[in-house]
C-alpha cells in the first residue's frame, strides 16, 4: 500500500507545478471520496457489529446485575425469615426447658411430700404401737405389782 502511495505522490509531483500549502487538484476530492467510502465500509463491517456486541454485553451486564440484586434481596429475606424462625425456636426451647424444670420441681416436691407423709405416718404408727406396748407393759407391771403387794401383805399377815 505504501508503494502505491509513493507512486501516486511521484506522479503528482512530476506532472504538476507545486502550489502553496494545499494543492486544489483532483486528489482532494479523491481523498474525500476515499474517507466517505472507508467510513461506510467501517460502519457496515466493524462499528455496527462491535456496537451491537457492546450493547448486547451491556444488556447482559444490566440483566445480570438486576438478577443479582433480586437474588441478594431474596437471600436477605430468607436470612431474616430464618433468623425469625431461629428466634422462635429458641424461645420455644426455653419455654419447654422452663416447663420441664417446673414439672421436675413439682414432681420432686410431690415425692418429698409423699415421703414426708409416709415418714410421719410410720413414726405415728410406731409411736402408737410403742404407746400401746407401754400401756400394756404398765398394766401388766401394775397387775404384777398388785399381785406381789397382795402376796407380801398376805405373807406378812400370815406370818404375824
JSON list of C-alpha atoms in Angstrom, two decimals:
[
{"chain": "A", "resi": 1, "resn": "UNK", "atom": "CA", "xyz": [0.00, 0.00, 0.00]},
{"chain": "A", "resi": 2, "resn": "UNK", "atom": "CA", "xyz": [2.86, 2.35, 0.74]},
{"chain": "A", "resi": 3, "resn": "UNK", "atom": "CA", "xyz": [4.33, 1.71, -2.72]},
{"chain": "A", "resi": 4, "resn": "UNK", "atom": "CA", "xyz": [1.03, 2.71, -4.32]},
{"chain": "A", "resi": 5, "resn": "UNK", "atom": "CA", "xyz": [1.01, 5.92, -2.30]},
{"chain": "A", "resi": 6, "resn": "UNK", "atom": "CA", "xyz": [4.62, 6.63, -3.29]},
{"chain": "A", "resi": 7, "resn": "UNK", "atom": "CA", "xyz": [3.74, 6.13, -6.96]},
{"chain": "A", "resi": 8, "resn": "UNK", "atom": "CA", "xyz": [0.74, 8.41, -6.60]},
{"chain": "A", "resi": 9, "resn": "UNK", "atom": "CA", "xyz": [2.95, 11.03, -4.98]},
{"chain": "A", "resi": 10, "resn": "UNK", "atom": "CA", "xyz": [5.65, 10.69, -7.63]},
{"chain": "A", "resi": 11, "resn": "UNK", "atom": "CA", "xyz": [3.09, 11.05, -10.38]},
{"chain": "A", "resi": 12, "resn": "UNK", "atom": "CA", "xyz": [1.55, 14.07, -8.70]},
{"chain": "A", "resi": 13, "resn": "UNK", "atom": "CA", "xyz": [4.84, 15.89, -8.26]},
{"chain": "A", "resi": 14, "resn": "UNK", "atom": "CA", "xyz": [6.16, 15.12, -11.75]},
{"chain": "A", "resi": 15, "resn": "UNK", "atom": "CA", "xyz": [3.30, 16.49, -13.81]},
{"chain": "A", "resi": 16, "resn": "UNK", "atom": "CA", "xyz": [2.04, 19.45, -11.85]},
{"chain": "A", "resi": 17, "resn": "UNK", "atom": "CA", "xyz": [3.63, 22.56, -10.56]},
{"chain": "A", "resi": 18, "resn": "UNK", "atom": "CA", "xyz": [3.89, 22.87, -6.84]},
{"chain": "A", "resi": 19, "resn": "UNK", "atom": "CA", "xyz": [1.48, 25.18, -5.18]},
{"chain": "A", "resi": 20, "resn": "UNK", "atom": "CA", "xyz": [1.27, 26.53, -1.66]},
{"chain": "A", "resi": 21, "resn": "UNK", "atom": "CA", "xyz": [0.14, 24.70, 1.37]},
{"chain": "A", "resi": 22, "resn": "UNK", "atom": "CA", "xyz": [-2.77, 22.98, -0.42]},
{"chain": "A", "resi": 23, "resn": "UNK", "atom": "CA", "xyz": [-2.97, 21.81, -3.96]},
{"chain": "A", "resi": 24, "resn": "UNK", "atom": "CA", "xyz": [-6.52, 22.03, -5.24]},
{"chain": "A", "resi": 25, "resn": "UNK", "atom": "CA", "xyz": [-6.34, 19.40, -7.87]},
{"chain": "A", "resi": 26, "resn": "UNK", "atom": "CA", "xyz": [-8.18, 16.05, -8.28]},
{"chain": "A", "resi": 27, "resn": "UNK", "atom": "CA", "xyz": [-6.51, 14.44, -5.25]},
{"chain": "A", "resi": 28, "resn": "UNK", "atom": "CA", "xyz": [-8.55, 16.39, -2.70]},
{"chain": "A", "resi": 29, "resn": "UNK", "atom": "CA", "xyz": [-11.97, 15.15, -3.90]},
{"chain": "A", "resi": 30, "resn": "UNK", "atom": "CA", "xyz": [-10.48, 11.69, -4.37]},
{"chain": "A", "resi": 31, "resn": "UNK", "atom": "CA", "xyz": [-9.28, 11.67, -0.76]},
{"chain": "A", "resi": 32, "resn": "UNK", "atom": "CA", "xyz": [-12.66, 12.94, 0.45]},
{"chain": "A", "resi": 33, "resn": "UNK", "atom": "CA", "xyz": [-14.36, 10.19, -1.52]},
{"chain": "A", "resi": 34, "resn": "UNK", "atom": "CA", "xyz": [-11.98, 7.61, -0.02]},
{"chain": "A", "resi": 35, "resn": "UNK", "atom": "CA", "xyz": [-12.76, 8.85, 3.51]},
{"chain": "A", "resi": 36, "resn": "UNK", "atom": "CA", "xyz": [-16.52, 8.64, 2.86]},
{"chain": "A", "resi": 37, "resn": "UNK", "atom": "CA", "xyz": [-16.25, 5.14, 1.35]},
{"chain": "A", "resi": 38, "resn": "UNK", "atom": "CA", "xyz": [-13.96, 3.98, 4.16]},
{"chain": "A", "resi": 39, "resn": "UNK", "atom": "CA", "xyz": [-16.43, 5.39, 6.70]},
{"chain": "A", "resi": 40, "resn": "UNK", "atom": "CA", "xyz": [-19.35, 3.48, 5.13]},
{"chain": "A", "resi": 41, "resn": "UNK", "atom": "CA", "xyz": [-17.30, 0.29, 4.91]},
{"chain": "A", "resi": 42, "resn": "UNK", "atom": "CA", "xyz": [-16.09, 0.58, 8.51]},
{"chain": "A", "resi": 43, "resn": "UNK", "atom": "CA", "xyz": [-19.61, 1.37, 9.71]},
{"chain": "A", "resi": 44, "resn": "UNK", "atom": "CA", "xyz": [-21.11, -1.65, 7.99]},
{"chain": "A", "resi": 45, "resn": "UNK", "atom": "CA", "xyz": [-18.28, -4.11, 8.70]},
{"chain": "A", "resi": 46, "resn": "UNK", "atom": "CA", "xyz": [-16.82, -3.02, 12.03]},
{"chain": "A", "resi": 47, "resn": "UNK", "atom": "CA", "xyz": [-18.64, -0.32, 14.00]},
{"chain": "A", "resi": 48, "resn": "UNK", "atom": "CA", "xyz": [-22.17, -1.77, 13.79]},
{"chain": "A", "resi": 49, "resn": "UNK", "atom": "CA", "xyz": [-21.18, -5.34, 14.81]},
{"chain": "A", "resi": 50, "resn": "UNK", "atom": "CA", "xyz": [-18.88, -4.05, 17.54]},
{"chain": "A", "resi": 51, "resn": "UNK", "atom": "CA", "xyz": [-21.57, -1.61, 18.70]},
{"chain": "A", "resi": 52, "resn": "UNK", "atom": "CA", "xyz": [-24.13, -4.40, 18.69]},
{"chain": "A", "resi": 53, "resn": "UNK", "atom": "CA", "xyz": [-21.76, -6.64, 20.69]},
{"chain": "A", "resi": 54, "resn": "UNK", "atom": "CA", "xyz": [-21.14, -3.81, 23.17]},
{"chain": "A", "resi": 55, "resn": "UNK", "atom": "CA", "xyz": [-24.89, -3.16, 23.51]},
{"chain": "A", "resi": 56, "resn": "UNK", "atom": "CA", "xyz": [-25.56, -6.89, 23.95]},
{"chain": "A", "resi": 57, "resn": "UNK", "atom": "CA", "xyz": [-22.84, -7.05, 26.59]},
{"chain": "A", "resi": 58, "resn": "UNK", "atom": "CA", "xyz": [-24.28, -4.01, 28.39]},
{"chain": "A", "resi": 59, "resn": "UNK", "atom": "CA", "xyz": [-27.72, -5.63, 28.30]},
{"chain": "A", "resi": 60, "resn": "UNK", "atom": "CA", "xyz": [-26.28, -8.86, 29.69]},
{"chain": "A", "resi": 61, "resn": "UNK", "atom": "CA", "xyz": [-24.47, -6.95, 32.45]},
{"chain": "A", "resi": 62, "resn": "UNK", "atom": "CA", "xyz": [-27.63, -4.99, 33.30]},
{"chain": "A", "resi": 63, "resn": "UNK", "atom": "CA", "xyz": [-29.69, -8.19, 33.38]},
{"chain": "A", "resi": 64, "resn": "UNK", "atom": "CA", "xyz": [-27.05, -9.93, 35.48]},
{"chain": "A", "resi": 65, "resn": "UNK", "atom": "CA", "xyz": [-26.94, -7.02, 37.92]},
{"chain": "A", "resi": 66, "resn": "UNK", "atom": "CA", "xyz": [-30.72, -6.98, 38.19]},
{"chain": "A", "resi": 67, "resn": "UNK", "atom": "CA", "xyz": [-30.82, -10.72, 38.80]},
{"chain": "A", "resi": 68, "resn": "UNK", "atom": "CA", "xyz": [-28.00, -10.44, 41.33]},
{"chain": "A", "resi": 69, "resn": "UNK", "atom": "CA", "xyz": [-29.86, -7.68, 43.18]},
{"chain": "A", "resi": 70, "resn": "UNK", "atom": "CA", "xyz": [-33.04, -9.77, 43.18]},
{"chain": "A", "resi": 71, "resn": "UNK", "atom": "CA", "xyz": [-31.17, -12.82, 44.45]},
{"chain": "A", "resi": 72, "resn": "UNK", "atom": "CA", "xyz": [-29.46, -10.72, 47.11]},
{"chain": "A", "resi": 73, "resn": "UNK", "atom": "CA", "xyz": [-32.80, -9.32, 48.22]},
{"chain": "A", "resi": 74, "resn": "UNK", "atom": "CA", "xyz": [-34.27, -12.83, 48.27]},
{"chain": "A", "resi": 75, "resn": "UNK", "atom": "CA", "xyz": [-31.28, -14.11, 50.26]},
{"chain": "A", "resi": 76, "resn": "UNK", "atom": "CA", "xyz": [-31.69, -11.25, 52.74]},
{"chain": "A", "resi": 77, "resn": "UNK", "atom": "CA", "xyz": [-35.41, -12.06, 53.08]},
{"chain": "A", "resi": 78, "resn": "UNK", "atom": "CA", "xyz": [-34.63, -15.72, 53.61]},
{"chain": "A", "resi": 79, "resn": "UNK", "atom": "CA", "xyz": [-31.96, -14.82, 56.15]},
{"chain": "A", "resi": 80, "resn": "UNK", "atom": "CA", "xyz": [-34.42, -12.62, 58.03]},
{"chain": "A", "resi": 81, "resn": "UNK", "atom": "CA", "xyz": [-37.04, -15.40, 57.92]},
{"chain": "A", "resi": 82, "resn": "UNK", "atom": "CA", "xyz": [-34.54, -17.94, 59.19]},
{"chain": "A", "resi": 83, "resn": "UNK", "atom": "CA", "xyz": [-33.46, -15.58, 61.96]},
{"chain": "A", "resi": 84, "resn": "UNK", "atom": "CA", "xyz": [-37.09, -15.18, 62.99]},
{"chain": "A", "resi": 85, "resn": "UNK", "atom": "CA", "xyz": [-37.60, -18.95, 62.91]},
{"chain": "A", "resi": 86, "resn": "UNK", "atom": "CA", "xyz": [-34.42, -19.46, 64.93]},
{"chain": "A", "resi": 87, "resn": "UNK", "atom": "CA", "xyz": [-35.54, -16.84, 67.42]},
{"chain": "A", "resi": 88, "resn": "UNK", "atom": "CA", "xyz": [-38.94, -18.54, 67.72]},
{"chain": "A", "resi": 89, "resn": "UNK", "atom": "CA", "xyz": [-37.29, -21.94, 68.10]},
{"chain": "A", "resi": 90, "resn": "UNK", "atom": "CA", "xyz": [-35.02, -20.61, 70.83]},
{"chain": "A", "resi": 91, "resn": "UNK", "atom": "CA", "xyz": [-37.97, -19.09, 72.67]},
{"chain": "A", "resi": 92, "resn": "UNK", "atom": "CA", "xyz": [-39.89, -22.35, 72.29]},
{"chain": "A", "resi": 93, "resn": "UNK", "atom": "CA", "xyz": [-36.89, -24.32, 73.56]},
{"chain": "A", "resi": 94, "resn": "UNK", "atom": "CA", "xyz": [-36.55, -22.01, 76.55]},
{"chain": "A", "resi": 95, "resn": "UNK", "atom": "CA", "xyz": [-40.26, -22.40, 77.22]},
{"chain": "A", "resi": 96, "resn": "UNK", "atom": "CA", "xyz": [-40.01, -26.21, 77.03]},
{"chain": "A", "resi": 97, "resn": "UNK", "atom": "CA", "xyz": [-36.95, -26.21, 79.30]},
{"chain": "A", "resi": 98, "resn": "UNK", "atom": "CA", "xyz": [-38.72, -23.96, 81.81]},
{"chain": "A", "resi": 99, "resn": "UNK", "atom": "CA", "xyz": [-41.81, -26.18, 81.76]},
{"chain": "A", "resi": 100, "resn": "UNK", "atom": "CA", "xyz": [-39.63, -29.27, 82.23]},
{"chain": "A", "resi": 101, "resn": "UNK", "atom": "CA", "xyz": [-37.84, -27.64, 85.16]},
{"chain": "A", "resi": 102, "resn": "UNK", "atom": "CA", "xyz": [-41.16, -26.67, 86.71]},
{"chain": "A", "resi": 103, "resn": "UNK", "atom": "CA", "xyz": [-42.54, -30.19, 86.19]},
{"chain": "A", "resi": 104, "resn": "UNK", "atom": "CA", "xyz": [-39.47, -31.79, 87.71]},
{"chain": "A", "resi": 105, "resn": "UNK", "atom": "CA", "xyz": [-39.60, -29.36, 90.63]},
{"chain": "A", "resi": 106, "resn": "UNK", "atom": "CA", "xyz": [-43.29, -30.12, 91.12]},
{"chain": "A", "resi": 107, "resn": "UNK", "atom": "CA", "xyz": [-42.66, -33.87, 90.94]},
{"chain": "A", "resi": 108, "resn": "UNK", "atom": "CA", "xyz": [-39.79, -33.52, 93.41]},
{"chain": "A", "resi": 109, "resn": "UNK", "atom": "CA", "xyz": [-41.98, -31.59, 95.83]},
{"chain": "A", "resi": 110, "resn": "UNK", "atom": "CA", "xyz": [-44.79, -34.11, 95.45]},
{"chain": "A", "resi": 111, "resn": "UNK", "atom": "CA", "xyz": [-42.40, -37.02, 96.03]},
{"chain": "A", "resi": 112, "resn": "UNK", "atom": "CA", "xyz": [-40.93, -35.19, 99.01]},
{"chain": "A", "resi": 113, "resn": "UNK", "atom": "CA", "xyz": [-44.39, -34.54, 100.43]},
{"chain": "A", "resi": 114, "resn": "UNK", "atom": "CA", "xyz": [-45.37, -38.20, 99.94]},
{"chain": "A", "resi": 115, "resn": "UNK", "atom": "CA", "xyz": [-42.11, -39.34, 101.56]},
{"chain": "A", "resi": 116, "resn": "UNK", "atom": "CA", "xyz": [-42.61, -36.95, 104.46]},
{"chain": "A", "resi": 117, "resn": "UNK", "atom": "CA", "xyz": [-46.21, -38.09, 104.87]},
{"chain": "A", "resi": 118, "resn": "UNK", "atom": "CA", "xyz": [-45.08, -41.73, 104.81]},
{"chain": "A", "resi": 119, "resn": "UNK", "atom": "CA", "xyz": [-42.36, -40.96, 107.34]},
{"chain": "A", "resi": 120, "resn": "UNK", "atom": "CA", "xyz": [-44.81, -39.14, 109.60]},
{"chain": "A", "resi": 121, "resn": "UNK", "atom": "CA", "xyz": [-47.34, -41.97, 109.25]},
{"chain": "A", "resi": 122, "resn": "UNK", "atom": "CA", "xyz": [-44.65, -44.56, 110.02]},
{"chain": "A", "resi": 123, "resn": "UNK", "atom": "CA", "xyz": [-43.49, -42.54, 113.00]},
{"chain": "A", "resi": 124, "resn": "UNK", "atom": "CA", "xyz": [-47.03, -42.10, 114.29]},
{"chain": "A", "resi": 125, "resn": "UNK", "atom": "CA", "xyz": [-47.74, -45.80, 113.76]},
{"chain": "A", "resi": 126, "resn": "UNK", "atom": "CA", "xyz": [-44.57, -46.74, 115.61]},
{"chain": "A", "resi": 127, "resn": "UNK", "atom": "CA", "xyz": [-45.39, -44.25, 118.36]},
{"chain": "A", "resi": 128, "resn": "UNK", "atom": "CA", "xyz": [-48.90, -45.62, 118.76]},
{"chain": "A", "resi": 129, "resn": "UNK", "atom": "CA", "xyz": [-47.53, -49.18, 118.84]},
{"chain": "A", "resi": 130, "resn": "UNK", "atom": "CA", "xyz": [-44.92, -48.16, 121.38]},
{"chain": "A", "resi": 131, "resn": "UNK", "atom": "CA", "xyz": [-47.55, -46.35, 123.44]},
{"chain": "A", "resi": 132, "resn": "UNK", "atom": "CA", "xyz": [-49.82, -49.42, 123.26]},
{"chain": "A", "resi": 133, "resn": "UNK", "atom": "CA", "xyz": [-46.98, -51.72, 124.25]},
{"chain": "A", "resi": 134, "resn": "UNK", "atom": "CA", "xyz": [-46.01, -49.31, 127.01]},
{"chain": "A", "resi": 135, "resn": "UNK", "atom": "CA", "xyz": [-49.56, -49.15, 128.31]},
{"chain": "A", "resi": 136, "resn": "UNK", "atom": "CA", "xyz": [-49.77, -52.92, 128.12]},
{"chain": "A", "resi": 137, "resn": "UNK", "atom": "CA", "xyz": [-46.44, -53.28, 129.89]},
{"chain": "A", "resi": 138, "resn": "UNK", "atom": "CA", "xyz": [-47.50, -50.77, 132.54]},
{"chain": "A", "resi": 139, "resn": "UNK", "atom": "CA", "xyz": [-50.81, -52.52, 133.10]},
{"chain": "A", "resi": 140, "resn": "UNK", "atom": "CA", "xyz": [-49.01, -55.86, 133.30]},
{"chain": "A", "resi": 141, "resn": "UNK", "atom": "CA", "xyz": [-46.49, -54.33, 135.67]},
{"chain": "A", "resi": 142, "resn": "UNK", "atom": "CA", "xyz": [-49.26, -52.85, 137.79]},
{"chain": "A", "resi": 143, "resn": "UNK", "atom": "CA", "xyz": [-51.01, -56.17, 137.84]},
{"chain": "A", "resi": 144, "resn": "UNK", "atom": "CA", "xyz": [-47.79, -57.90, 138.88]},
{"chain": "A", "resi": 145, "resn": "UNK", "atom": "CA", "xyz": [-47.09, -55.18, 141.43]},
{"chain": "A", "resi": 146, "resn": "UNK", "atom": "CA", "xyz": [-50.62, -55.53, 142.84]},
{"chain": "A", "resi": 147, "resn": "UNK", "atom": "CA", "xyz": [-50.26, -59.29, 142.99]},
{"chain": "A", "resi": 148, "resn": "UNK", "atom": "CA", "xyz": [-46.86, -59.02, 144.65]},
{"chain": "A", "resi": 149, "resn": "UNK", "atom": "CA", "xyz": [-48.18, -56.44, 147.05]},
{"chain": "A", "resi": 150, "resn": "UNK", "atom": "CA", "xyz": [-51.11, -58.71, 147.88]},
{"chain": "A", "resi": 151, "resn": "UNK", "atom": "CA", "xyz": [-48.76, -61.63, 148.25]},
{"chain": "A", "resi": 152, "resn": "UNK", "atom": "CA", "xyz": [-46.45, -59.66, 150.52]},
{"chain": "A", "resi": 153, "resn": "UNK", "atom": "CA", "xyz": [-49.36, -58.44, 152.58]},
{"chain": "A", "resi": 154, "resn": "UNK", "atom": "CA", "xyz": [-50.75, -61.99, 152.83]},
{"chain": "A", "resi": 155, "resn": "UNK", "atom": "CA", "xyz": [-47.43, -63.40, 153.94]},
{"chain": "A", "resi": 156, "resn": "UNK", "atom": "CA", "xyz": [-46.86, -60.66, 156.40]},
{"chain": "A", "resi": 157, "resn": "UNK", "atom": "CA", "xyz": [-50.31, -61.12, 157.81]},
{"chain": "A", "resi": 158, "resn": "UNK", "atom": "CA", "xyz": [-49.99, -64.87, 157.91]},
{"chain": "A", "resi": 159, "resn": "UNK", "atom": "CA", "xyz": [-46.57, -64.69, 159.41]},
{"chain": "A", "resi": 160, "resn": "UNK", "atom": "CA", "xyz": [-47.51, -62.37, 162.14]}
]
